[in-house]
PDB file of C-alpha atoms in Angstrom:
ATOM      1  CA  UNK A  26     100.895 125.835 125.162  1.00 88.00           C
ATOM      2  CA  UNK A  27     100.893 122.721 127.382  1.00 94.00           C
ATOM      3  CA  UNK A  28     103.253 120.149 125.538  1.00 95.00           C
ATOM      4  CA  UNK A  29     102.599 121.756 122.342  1.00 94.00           C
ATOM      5  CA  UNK A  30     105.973 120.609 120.593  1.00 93.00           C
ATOM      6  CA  UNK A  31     104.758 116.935 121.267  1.00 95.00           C
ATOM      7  CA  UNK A  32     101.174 118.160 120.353  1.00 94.00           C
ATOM      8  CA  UNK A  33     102.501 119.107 116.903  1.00 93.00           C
ATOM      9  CA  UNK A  34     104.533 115.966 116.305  1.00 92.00           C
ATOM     10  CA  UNK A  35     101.495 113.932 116.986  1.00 93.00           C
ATOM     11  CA  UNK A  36      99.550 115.830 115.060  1.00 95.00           C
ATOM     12  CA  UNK A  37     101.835 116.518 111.993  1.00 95.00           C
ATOM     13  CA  UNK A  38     100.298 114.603 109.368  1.00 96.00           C
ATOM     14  CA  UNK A  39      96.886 116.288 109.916  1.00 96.00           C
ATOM     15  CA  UNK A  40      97.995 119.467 110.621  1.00 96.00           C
ATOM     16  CA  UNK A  41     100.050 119.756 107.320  1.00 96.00           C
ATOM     17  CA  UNK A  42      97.002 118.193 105.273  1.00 96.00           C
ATOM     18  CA  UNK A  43      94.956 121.302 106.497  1.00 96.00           C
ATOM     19  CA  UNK A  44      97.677 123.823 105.751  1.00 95.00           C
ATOM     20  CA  UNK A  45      99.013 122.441 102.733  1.00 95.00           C
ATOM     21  CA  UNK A  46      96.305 120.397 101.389  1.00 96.00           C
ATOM     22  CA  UNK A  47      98.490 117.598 100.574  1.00 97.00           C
ATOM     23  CA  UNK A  48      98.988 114.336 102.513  1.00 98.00           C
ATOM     24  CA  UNK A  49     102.626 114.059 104.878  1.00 98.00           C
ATOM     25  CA  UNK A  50     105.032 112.423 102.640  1.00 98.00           C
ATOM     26  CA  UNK A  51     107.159 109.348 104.376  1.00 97.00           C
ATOM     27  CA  UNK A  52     110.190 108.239 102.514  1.00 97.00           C
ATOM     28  CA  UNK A  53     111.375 104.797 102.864  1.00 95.00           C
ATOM     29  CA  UNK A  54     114.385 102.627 101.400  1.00 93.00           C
ATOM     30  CA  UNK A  55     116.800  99.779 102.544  1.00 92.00           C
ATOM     31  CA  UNK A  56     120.569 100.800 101.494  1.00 93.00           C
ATOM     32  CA  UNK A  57     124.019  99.119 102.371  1.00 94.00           C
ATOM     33  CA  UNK A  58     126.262 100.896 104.816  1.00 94.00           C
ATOM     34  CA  UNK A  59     127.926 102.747 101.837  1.00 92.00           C
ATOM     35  CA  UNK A  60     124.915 104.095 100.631  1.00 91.00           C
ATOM     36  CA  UNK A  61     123.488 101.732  97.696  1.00 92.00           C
ATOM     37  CA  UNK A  62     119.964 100.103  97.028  1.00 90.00           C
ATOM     38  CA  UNK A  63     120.852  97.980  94.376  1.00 87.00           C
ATOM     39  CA  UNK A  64     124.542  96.188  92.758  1.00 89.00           C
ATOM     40  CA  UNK A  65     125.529  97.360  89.363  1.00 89.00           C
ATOM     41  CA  UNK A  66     124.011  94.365  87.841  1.00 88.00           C
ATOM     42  CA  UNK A  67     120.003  95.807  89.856  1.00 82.00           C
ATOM     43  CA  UNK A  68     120.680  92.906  92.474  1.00 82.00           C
ATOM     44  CA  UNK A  69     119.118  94.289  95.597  1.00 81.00           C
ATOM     45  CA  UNK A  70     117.536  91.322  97.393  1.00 80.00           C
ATOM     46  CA  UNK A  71     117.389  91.189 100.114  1.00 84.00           C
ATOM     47  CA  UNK A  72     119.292  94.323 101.633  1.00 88.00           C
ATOM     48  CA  UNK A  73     116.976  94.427 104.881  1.00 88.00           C
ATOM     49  CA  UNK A  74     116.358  90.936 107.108  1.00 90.00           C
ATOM     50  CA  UNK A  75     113.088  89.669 107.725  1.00 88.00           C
ATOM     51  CA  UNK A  76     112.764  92.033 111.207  1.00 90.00           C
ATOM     52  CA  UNK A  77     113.210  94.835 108.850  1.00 89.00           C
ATOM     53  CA  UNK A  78     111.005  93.966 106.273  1.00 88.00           C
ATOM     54  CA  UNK A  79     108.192  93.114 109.399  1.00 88.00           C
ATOM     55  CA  UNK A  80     108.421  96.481 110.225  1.00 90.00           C
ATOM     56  CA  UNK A  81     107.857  98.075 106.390  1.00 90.00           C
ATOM     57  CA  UNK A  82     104.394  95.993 106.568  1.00 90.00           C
ATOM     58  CA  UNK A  83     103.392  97.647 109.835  1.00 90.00           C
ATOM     59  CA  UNK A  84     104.831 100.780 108.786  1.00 92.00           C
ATOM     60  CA  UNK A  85     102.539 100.470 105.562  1.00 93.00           C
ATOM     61  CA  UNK A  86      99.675  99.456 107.240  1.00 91.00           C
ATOM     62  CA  UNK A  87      98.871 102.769 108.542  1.00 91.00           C
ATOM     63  CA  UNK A  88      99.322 104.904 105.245  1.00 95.00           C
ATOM     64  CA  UNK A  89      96.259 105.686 103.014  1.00 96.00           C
ATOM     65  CA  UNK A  90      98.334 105.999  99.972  1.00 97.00           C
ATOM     66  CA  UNK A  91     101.452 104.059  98.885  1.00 97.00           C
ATOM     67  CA  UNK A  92     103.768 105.476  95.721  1.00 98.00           C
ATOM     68  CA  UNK A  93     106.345 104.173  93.525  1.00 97.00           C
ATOM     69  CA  UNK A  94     107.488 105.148  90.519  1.00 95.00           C
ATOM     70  CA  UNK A  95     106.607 103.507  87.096  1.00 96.00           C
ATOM     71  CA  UNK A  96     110.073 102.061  86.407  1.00 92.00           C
ATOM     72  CA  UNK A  97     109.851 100.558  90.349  1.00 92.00           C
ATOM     73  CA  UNK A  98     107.085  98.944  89.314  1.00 95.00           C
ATOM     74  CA  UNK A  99     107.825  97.630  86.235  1.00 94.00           C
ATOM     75  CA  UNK A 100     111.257  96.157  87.386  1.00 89.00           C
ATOM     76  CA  UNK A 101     110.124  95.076  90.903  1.00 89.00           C
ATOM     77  CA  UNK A 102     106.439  93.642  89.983  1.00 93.00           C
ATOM     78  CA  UNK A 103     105.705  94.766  93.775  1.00 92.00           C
ATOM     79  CA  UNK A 104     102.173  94.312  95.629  1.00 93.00           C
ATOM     80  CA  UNK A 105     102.751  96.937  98.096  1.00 93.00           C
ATOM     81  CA  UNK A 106     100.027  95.529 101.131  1.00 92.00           C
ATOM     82  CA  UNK A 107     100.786  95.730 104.472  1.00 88.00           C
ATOM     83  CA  UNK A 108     101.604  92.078 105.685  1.00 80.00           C
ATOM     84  CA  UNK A 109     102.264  92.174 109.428  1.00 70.00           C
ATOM     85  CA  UNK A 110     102.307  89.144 111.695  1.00 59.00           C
ATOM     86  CA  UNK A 111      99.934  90.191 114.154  1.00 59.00           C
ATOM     87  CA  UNK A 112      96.439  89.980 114.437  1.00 50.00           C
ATOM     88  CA  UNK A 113      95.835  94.070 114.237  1.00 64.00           C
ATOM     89  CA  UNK A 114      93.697  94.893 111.028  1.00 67.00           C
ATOM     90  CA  UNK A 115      95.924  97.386 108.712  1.00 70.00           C
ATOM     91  CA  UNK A 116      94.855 100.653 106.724  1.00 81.00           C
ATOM     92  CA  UNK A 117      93.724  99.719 103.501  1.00 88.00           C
ATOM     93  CA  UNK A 118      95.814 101.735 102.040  1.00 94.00           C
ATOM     94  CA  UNK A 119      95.711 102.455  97.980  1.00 97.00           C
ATOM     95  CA  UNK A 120      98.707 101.215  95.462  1.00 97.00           C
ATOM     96  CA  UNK A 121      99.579 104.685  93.556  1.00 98.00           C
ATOM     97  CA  UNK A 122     102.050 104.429  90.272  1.00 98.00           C
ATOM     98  CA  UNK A 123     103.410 107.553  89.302  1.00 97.00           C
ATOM     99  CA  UNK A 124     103.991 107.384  85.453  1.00 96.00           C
ATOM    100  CA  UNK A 125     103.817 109.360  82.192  1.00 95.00           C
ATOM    101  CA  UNK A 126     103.001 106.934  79.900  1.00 96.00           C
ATOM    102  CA  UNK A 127     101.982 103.390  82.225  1.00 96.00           C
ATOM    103  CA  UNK A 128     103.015 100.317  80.462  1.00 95.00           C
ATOM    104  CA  UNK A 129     101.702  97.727  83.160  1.00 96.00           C
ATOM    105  CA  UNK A 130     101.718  94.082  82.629  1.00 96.00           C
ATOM    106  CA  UNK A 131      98.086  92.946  82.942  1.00 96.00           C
ATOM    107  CA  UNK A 132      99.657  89.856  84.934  1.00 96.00           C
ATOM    108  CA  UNK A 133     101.453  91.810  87.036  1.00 97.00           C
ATOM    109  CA  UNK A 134     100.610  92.144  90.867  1.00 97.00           C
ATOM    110  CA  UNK A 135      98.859  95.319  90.933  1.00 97.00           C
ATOM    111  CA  UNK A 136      96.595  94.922  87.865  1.00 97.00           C
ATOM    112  CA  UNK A 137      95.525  91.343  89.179  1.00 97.00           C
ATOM    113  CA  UNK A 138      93.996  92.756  92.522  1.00 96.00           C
ATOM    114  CA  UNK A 139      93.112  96.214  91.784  1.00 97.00           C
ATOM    115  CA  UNK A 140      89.813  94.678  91.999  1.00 95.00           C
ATOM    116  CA  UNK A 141      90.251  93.754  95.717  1.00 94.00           C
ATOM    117  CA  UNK A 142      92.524  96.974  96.804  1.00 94.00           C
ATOM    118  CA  UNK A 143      92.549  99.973  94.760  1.00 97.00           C
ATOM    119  CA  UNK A 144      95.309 100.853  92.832  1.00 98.00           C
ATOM    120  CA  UNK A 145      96.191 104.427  91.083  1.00 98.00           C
ATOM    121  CA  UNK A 146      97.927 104.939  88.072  1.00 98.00           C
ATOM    122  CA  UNK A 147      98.885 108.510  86.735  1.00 97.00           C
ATOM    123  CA  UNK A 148      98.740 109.682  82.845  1.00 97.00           C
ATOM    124  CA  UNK A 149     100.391 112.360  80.670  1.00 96.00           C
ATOM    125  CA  UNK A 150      99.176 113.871  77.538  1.00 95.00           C
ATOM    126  CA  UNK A 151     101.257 111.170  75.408  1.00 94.00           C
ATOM    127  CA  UNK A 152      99.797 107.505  77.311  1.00 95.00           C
ATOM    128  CA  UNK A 153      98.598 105.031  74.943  1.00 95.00           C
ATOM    129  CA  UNK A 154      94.757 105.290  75.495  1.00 95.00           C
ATOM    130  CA  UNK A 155      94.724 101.511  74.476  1.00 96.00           C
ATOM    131  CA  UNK A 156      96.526 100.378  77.230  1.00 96.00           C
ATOM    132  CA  UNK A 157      94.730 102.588  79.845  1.00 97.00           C
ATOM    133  CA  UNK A 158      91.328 101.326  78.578  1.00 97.00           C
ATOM    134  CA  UNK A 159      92.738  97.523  79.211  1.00 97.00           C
ATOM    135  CA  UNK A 160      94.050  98.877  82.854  1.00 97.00           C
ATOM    136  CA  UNK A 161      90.134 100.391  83.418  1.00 97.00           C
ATOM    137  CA  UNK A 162      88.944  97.159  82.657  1.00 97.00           C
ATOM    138  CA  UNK A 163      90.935  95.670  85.384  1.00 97.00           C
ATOM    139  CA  UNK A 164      89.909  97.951  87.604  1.00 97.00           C
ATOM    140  CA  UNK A 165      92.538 100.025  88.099  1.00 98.00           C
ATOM    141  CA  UNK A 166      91.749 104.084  88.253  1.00 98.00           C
ATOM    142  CA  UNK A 167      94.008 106.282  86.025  1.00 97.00           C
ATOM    143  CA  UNK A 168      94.040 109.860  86.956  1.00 97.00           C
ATOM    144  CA  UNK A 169      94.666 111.593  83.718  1.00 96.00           C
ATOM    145  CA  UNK A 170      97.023 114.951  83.224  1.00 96.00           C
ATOM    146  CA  UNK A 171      97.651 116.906  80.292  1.00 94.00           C
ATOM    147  CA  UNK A 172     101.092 118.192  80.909  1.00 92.00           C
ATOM    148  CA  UNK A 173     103.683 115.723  82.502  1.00 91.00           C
ATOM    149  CA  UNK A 174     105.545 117.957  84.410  1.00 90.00           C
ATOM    150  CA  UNK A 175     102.557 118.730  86.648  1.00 92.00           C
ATOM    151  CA  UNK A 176     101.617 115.181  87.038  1.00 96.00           C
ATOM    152  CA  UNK A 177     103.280 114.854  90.504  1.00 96.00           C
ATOM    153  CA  UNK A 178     102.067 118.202  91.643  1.00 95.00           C
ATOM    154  CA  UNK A 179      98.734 117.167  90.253  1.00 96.00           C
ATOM    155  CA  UNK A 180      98.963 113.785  92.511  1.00 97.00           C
ATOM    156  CA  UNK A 181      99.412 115.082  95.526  1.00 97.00           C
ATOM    157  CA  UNK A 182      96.860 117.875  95.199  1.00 96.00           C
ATOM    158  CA  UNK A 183      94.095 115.254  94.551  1.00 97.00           C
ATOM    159  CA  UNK A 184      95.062 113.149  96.979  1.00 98.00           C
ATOM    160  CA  UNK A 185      94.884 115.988  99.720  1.00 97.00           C
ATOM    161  CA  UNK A 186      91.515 116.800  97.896  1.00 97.00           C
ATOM    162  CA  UNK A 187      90.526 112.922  98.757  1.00 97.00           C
ATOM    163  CA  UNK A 188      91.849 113.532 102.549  1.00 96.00           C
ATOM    164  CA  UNK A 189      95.096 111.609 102.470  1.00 97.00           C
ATOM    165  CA  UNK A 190      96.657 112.249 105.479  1.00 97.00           C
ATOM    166  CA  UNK A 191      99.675 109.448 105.128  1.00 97.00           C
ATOM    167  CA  UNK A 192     101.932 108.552 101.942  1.00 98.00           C
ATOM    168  CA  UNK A 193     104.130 105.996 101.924  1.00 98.00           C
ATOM    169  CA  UNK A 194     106.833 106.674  98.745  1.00 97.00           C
ATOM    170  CA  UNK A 195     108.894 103.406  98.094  1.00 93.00           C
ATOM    171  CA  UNK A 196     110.706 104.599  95.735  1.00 78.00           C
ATOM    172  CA  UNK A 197     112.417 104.746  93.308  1.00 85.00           C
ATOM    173  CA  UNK A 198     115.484 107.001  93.092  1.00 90.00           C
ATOM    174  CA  UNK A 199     113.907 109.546  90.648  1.00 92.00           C
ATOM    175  CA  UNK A 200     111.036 109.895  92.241  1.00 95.00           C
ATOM    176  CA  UNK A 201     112.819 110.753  95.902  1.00 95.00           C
ATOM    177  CA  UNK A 202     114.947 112.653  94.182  1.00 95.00           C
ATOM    178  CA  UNK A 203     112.149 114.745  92.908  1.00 94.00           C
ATOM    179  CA  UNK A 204     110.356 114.837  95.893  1.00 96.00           C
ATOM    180  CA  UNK A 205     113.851 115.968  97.750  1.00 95.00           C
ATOM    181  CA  UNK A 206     114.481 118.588  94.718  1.00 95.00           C
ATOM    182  CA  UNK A 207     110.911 119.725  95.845  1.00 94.00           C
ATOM    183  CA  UNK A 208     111.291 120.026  99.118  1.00 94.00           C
ATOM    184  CA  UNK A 209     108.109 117.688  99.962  1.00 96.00           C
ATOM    185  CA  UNK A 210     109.802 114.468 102.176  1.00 96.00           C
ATOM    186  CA  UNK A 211     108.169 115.148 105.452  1.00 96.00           C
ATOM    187  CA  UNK A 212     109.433 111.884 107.181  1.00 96.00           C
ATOM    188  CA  UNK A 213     112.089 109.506 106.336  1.00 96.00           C
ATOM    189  CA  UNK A 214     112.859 105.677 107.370  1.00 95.00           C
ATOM    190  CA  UNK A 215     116.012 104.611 106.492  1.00 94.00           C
ATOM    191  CA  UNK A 216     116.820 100.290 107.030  1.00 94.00           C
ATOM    192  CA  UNK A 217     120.736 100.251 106.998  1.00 95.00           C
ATOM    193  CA  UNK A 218     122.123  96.967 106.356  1.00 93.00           C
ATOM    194  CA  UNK A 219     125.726  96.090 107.869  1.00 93.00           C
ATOM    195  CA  UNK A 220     127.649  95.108 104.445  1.00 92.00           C
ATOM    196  CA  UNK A 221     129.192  96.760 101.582  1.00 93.00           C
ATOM    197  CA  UNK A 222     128.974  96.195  97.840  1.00 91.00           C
ATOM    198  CA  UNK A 223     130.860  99.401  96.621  1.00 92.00           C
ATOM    199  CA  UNK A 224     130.465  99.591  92.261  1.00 90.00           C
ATOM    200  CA  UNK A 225     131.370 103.524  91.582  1.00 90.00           C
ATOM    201  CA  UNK A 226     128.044 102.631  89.079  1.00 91.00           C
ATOM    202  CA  UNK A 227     125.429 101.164  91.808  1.00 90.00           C
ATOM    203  CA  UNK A 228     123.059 103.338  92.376  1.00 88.00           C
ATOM    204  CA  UNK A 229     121.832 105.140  95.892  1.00 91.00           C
ATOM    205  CA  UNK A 230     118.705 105.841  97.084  1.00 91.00           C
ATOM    206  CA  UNK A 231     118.075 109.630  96.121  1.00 92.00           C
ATOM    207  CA  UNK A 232     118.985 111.221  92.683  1.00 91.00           C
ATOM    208  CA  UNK A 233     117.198 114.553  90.913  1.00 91.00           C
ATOM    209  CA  UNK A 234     119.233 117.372  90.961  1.00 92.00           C
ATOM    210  CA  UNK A 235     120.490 117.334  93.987  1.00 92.00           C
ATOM    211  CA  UNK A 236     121.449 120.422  96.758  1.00 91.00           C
ATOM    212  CA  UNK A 237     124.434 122.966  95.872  1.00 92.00           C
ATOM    213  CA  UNK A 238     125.763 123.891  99.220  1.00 92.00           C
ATOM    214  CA  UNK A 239     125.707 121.563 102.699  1.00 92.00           C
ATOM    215  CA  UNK A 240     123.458 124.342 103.652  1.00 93.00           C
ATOM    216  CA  UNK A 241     120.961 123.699 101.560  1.00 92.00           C
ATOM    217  CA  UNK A 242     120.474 119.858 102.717  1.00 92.00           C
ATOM    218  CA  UNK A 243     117.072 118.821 103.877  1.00 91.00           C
ATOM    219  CA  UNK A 244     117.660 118.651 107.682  1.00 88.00           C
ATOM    220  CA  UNK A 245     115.301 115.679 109.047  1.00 84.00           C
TER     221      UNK A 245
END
């Protein structure tokens, strides 16, 4: 029992891979200080400074996995590598795309160096089998499913059956949302950015369904 509490924060990651057989899920996402990612128009950069954004690279460099949704990476064309400024060698960590049906550019960021760092793309039953042959090619891996709604499930099982202890979700809304809905954000790191852009229609950083009562929230 000697510093057990600090024992299990240490340790939470690992522990929860071995009792749940699924990696610890960290959430991350830059808002304003009324709650919004993006302007009504999609404008969102940059909401976090430089320091910030420093800080995301370090933070990614010691995940083994790190997810966005399809749309997020369609719309943002992101590389998702850990970039820090100082000399210590980062986690290689694997690019994962959560989609149904994945309609990557073969120009885009991900597809051009899934040859270098790996990159994971997800499948449903209804993908065009064209367009995942042309993303094998590249070298990206597709993990096939034959029922979308147990593609995210299905994720997250295999990646606890490859030993990921760390996943890094980057959004977007949806797929927090889901992940909140589910009850699966572990950790969350939140960049909060002293402006305001208001826009009753710009969006925030967690949708799905949402939580009935206060009581219900997700207490971090």
């Amino acid at each position: 029992g000697v510093c057990e509490d600090e024992a299990r924060q240490l340790c939470a990651p690992y522990l929860n891979l071995i009792a749940h057989q699924r990696p610890w899920i960290t959430a991350k996402w830059a808002m304003t200080l009324d709650g919004k990612i993006a302007t009504t128009t999609g404008s969102s950069q940059w909401i976090s400074n430089p320091q910030c954004r420093e800080r995301v690279h370090e933070l990614r460099g010691r995940m083994d996995g790190i997810l966005v949704g399809h749309q997020t990476a369609l719309v943002d064309d992101p590389q998702l590598t850990a970039r820090p400024a100082n000399a210590v060698v980062p986690r290689l960590a694997t690019r994962i795309v959560l989609a149904q049906n994945p309609q990557l550019a073969m120009s885009s960021h991900l597809v051009q160096t899934a040859k270098q760092i790996p990159v994971l793309v997800t499948a449903g039953p209804r993908a065009d089998h064209s367009q995942l042959a042309l993303l094998e090619q590249q070298g990206v891996e597709v993990l096939k499913f034959d029922e979308d709604p147990a593609i995210l499930d299905g994720l997250l099982t295999e990646l606890g059956k490859r030993d990921f202890t760390n996943l890094l979700v980057e959004g977007g809304s949806q797929l927090l949302g889901c992940l909140l809905d589910r009850r699966l954000i572990d950790e969350v790191h939140v960049f909060v950015a002293p402006c305001l852009i208001g826009g009753q229609q710009a969006p925030g950083p967690v949708a799905g369904k949402g939580m009935d009562q206060m009581a219900d929230a997700l207490k971090i």
